């Protein structure tokens, strides 16, 4: 089992920056990938960025060039640096971990969510 704790959300003006953190605890050696999803008001949850163990970050098109995902494997923590924020980035951001149950079988863990509000 894995427990994810997020921090770093808040209110920022358009054009500003925020940094989200997500720390994983539990059976962390079975985590294959970590990243962030978001859910905007009235919309479905969508992928923002993800990174696999030993891999490179992958980004949704709408954040490329503005957001940077990094992973500290020693601390079992991922960070999402968000720059040039737009009003449409307003959402609840959820940390996600893909957990390897056994070879070829995975399950998802989610954080509690952190609100990011960008004022225009």
GROMACS .gro file of C-alpha atoms in nm:
model
  120
    1UNK     CA    1   0.000   0.000   0.000
    2UNK     CA    2   0.104   0.356  -0.068
    3UNK     CA    3   0.009   0.682   0.098
    4UNK     CA    4   0.048   1.011  -0.090
    5UNK     CA    5   0.062   1.349   0.082
    6UNK     CA    6   0.042   1.663  -0.128
    7UNK     CA    7   0.132   2.021  -0.048
    8UNK     CA    8   0.186   2.353  -0.221
    9UNK     CA    9  -0.150   2.454  -0.364
   10UNK     CA   10  -0.299   2.798  -0.320
   11UNK     CA   11  -0.409   3.120  -0.483
   12UNK     CA   12  -0.191   3.298  -0.737
   13UNK     CA   13  -0.238   3.566  -0.999
   14UNK     CA   14  -0.223   3.482  -1.367
   15UNK     CA   15   0.136   3.470  -1.483
   16UNK     CA   16   0.256   3.361  -1.142
   17UNK     CA   17   0.411   3.038  -1.019
   18UNK     CA   18   0.340   2.762  -0.770
   19UNK     CA   19   0.523   2.446  -0.678
   20UNK     CA   20   0.340   2.131  -0.574
   21UNK     CA   21   0.500   1.849  -0.379
   22UNK     CA   22   0.387   1.492  -0.326
   23UNK     CA   23   0.557   1.259  -0.083
   24UNK     CA   24   0.495   0.886  -0.099
   25UNK     CA   25   0.519   0.649   0.194
   26UNK     CA   26   0.451   0.280   0.240
   27UNK     CA   27   0.570   0.014  -0.003
   28UNK     CA   28   0.738   0.273  -0.225
   29UNK     CA   29   0.976   0.032  -0.398
   30UNK     CA   30   0.677  -0.100  -0.593
   31UNK     CA   31   0.588   0.240  -0.736
   32UNK     CA   32   0.646   0.240  -1.111
   33UNK     CA   33   0.538   0.593  -1.197
   34UNK     CA   34   0.429   0.910  -1.020
   35UNK     CA   35   0.275   1.226  -1.145
   36UNK     CA   36  -0.008   1.474  -1.131
   37UNK     CA   37  -0.361   1.486  -1.262
   38UNK     CA   38  -0.607   1.770  -1.230
   39UNK     CA   39  -0.981   1.815  -1.228
   40UNK     CA   40  -1.120   2.147  -1.335
   41UNK     CA   41  -1.473   2.250  -1.233
   42UNK     CA   42  -1.727   2.054  -1.433
   43UNK     CA   43  -1.458   1.858  -1.615
   44UNK     CA   44  -1.315   1.508  -1.594
   45UNK     CA   45  -0.984   1.438  -1.429
   46UNK     CA   46  -0.698   1.475  -1.677
   47UNK     CA   47  -0.331   1.392  -1.684
   48UNK     CA   48  -0.094   1.684  -1.630
   49UNK     CA   49   0.246   1.514  -1.612
   50UNK     CA   50   0.395   1.179  -1.520
   51UNK     CA   51   0.734   1.020  -1.481
   52UNK     CA   52   0.830   0.655  -1.463
   53UNK     CA   53   1.111   0.513  -1.254
   54UNK     CA   54   1.434   0.601  -1.434
   55UNK     CA   55   1.243   0.770  -1.714
   56UNK     CA   56   1.181   1.119  -1.844
   57UNK     CA   57   0.877   1.330  -1.768
   58UNK     CA   58   0.581   1.328  -2.003
   59UNK     CA   59   0.349   1.627  -2.022
   60UNK     CA   60   0.004   1.710  -2.144
   61UNK     CA   61   0.018   1.949  -2.437
   62UNK     CA   62  -0.155   2.223  -2.241
   63UNK     CA   63   0.132   2.249  -1.989
   64UNK     CA   64   0.435   2.192  -2.210
   65UNK     CA   65   0.684   2.472  -2.168
   66UNK     CA   66   0.516   2.599  -1.852
   67UNK     CA   67   0.521   2.311  -1.602
   68UNK     CA   68   0.817   2.100  -1.496
   69UNK     CA   69   0.789   1.764  -1.324
   70UNK     CA   70   1.077   1.627  -1.124
   71UNK     CA   71   1.122   1.324  -0.902
   72UNK     CA   72   1.353   1.272  -0.608
   73UNK     CA   73   1.368   0.894  -0.583
   74UNK     CA   74   1.567   0.903  -0.258
   75UNK     CA   75   1.287   1.103  -0.093
   76UNK     CA   76   1.006   0.928  -0.282
   77UNK     CA   77   0.877   1.271  -0.375
   78UNK     CA   78   0.764   1.434  -0.697
   79UNK     CA   79   0.746   1.805  -0.759
   80UNK     CA   80   0.544   2.002  -1.009
   81UNK     CA   81   0.682   2.347  -1.080
   82UNK     CA   82   0.407   2.549  -1.244
   83UNK     CA   83   0.503   2.873  -1.417
   84UNK     CA   84   0.310   3.118  -1.633
   85UNK     CA   85  -0.012   3.004  -1.473
   86UNK     CA   86  -0.338   3.079  -1.647
   87UNK     CA   87  -0.691   3.109  -1.517
   88UNK     CA   88  -0.774   2.784  -1.695
   89UNK     CA   89  -0.517   2.604  -1.480
   90UNK     CA   90  -0.753   2.648  -1.186
   91UNK     CA   91  -0.830   2.298  -1.063
   92UNK     CA   92  -0.785   2.044  -0.789
   93UNK     CA   93  -0.451   1.879  -0.851
   94UNK     CA   94  -0.412   1.516  -0.751
   95UNK     CA   95  -0.091   1.328  -0.698
   96UNK     CA   96  -0.094   0.985  -0.861
   97UNK     CA   97   0.119   0.676  -0.816
   98UNK     CA   98   0.112   0.369  -1.035
   99UNK     CA   99   0.181   0.075  -0.808
  100UNK     CA  100   0.309  -0.257  -0.937
  101UNK     CA  101   0.110  -0.533  -0.773
  102UNK     CA  102   0.302  -0.800  -0.962
  103UNK     CA  103   0.459  -0.830  -1.306
  104UNK     CA  104   0.220  -0.678  -1.557
  105UNK     CA  105  -0.044  -0.586  -1.298
  106UNK     CA  106  -0.074  -0.231  -1.169
  107UNK     CA  107  -0.308  -0.032  -0.949
  108UNK     CA  108  -0.351   0.340  -0.888
  109UNK     CA  109  -0.311   0.541  -0.571
  110UNK     CA  110  -0.426   0.899  -0.531
  111UNK     CA  111  -0.354   1.185  -0.298
  112UNK     CA  112  -0.629   1.384  -0.134
  113UNK     CA  113  -0.600   1.669  -0.383
  114UNK     CA  114  -0.477   2.025  -0.348
  115UNK     CA  115  -0.660   2.330  -0.481
  116UNK     CA  116  -0.484   2.561  -0.724
  117UNK     CA  117  -0.668   2.882  -0.803
  118UNK     CA  118  -0.537   3.127  -1.061
  119UNK     CA  119  -0.700   3.468  -1.064
  120UNK     CA  120  -0.714   3.662  -1.387
   0.00000   0.00000   0.00000
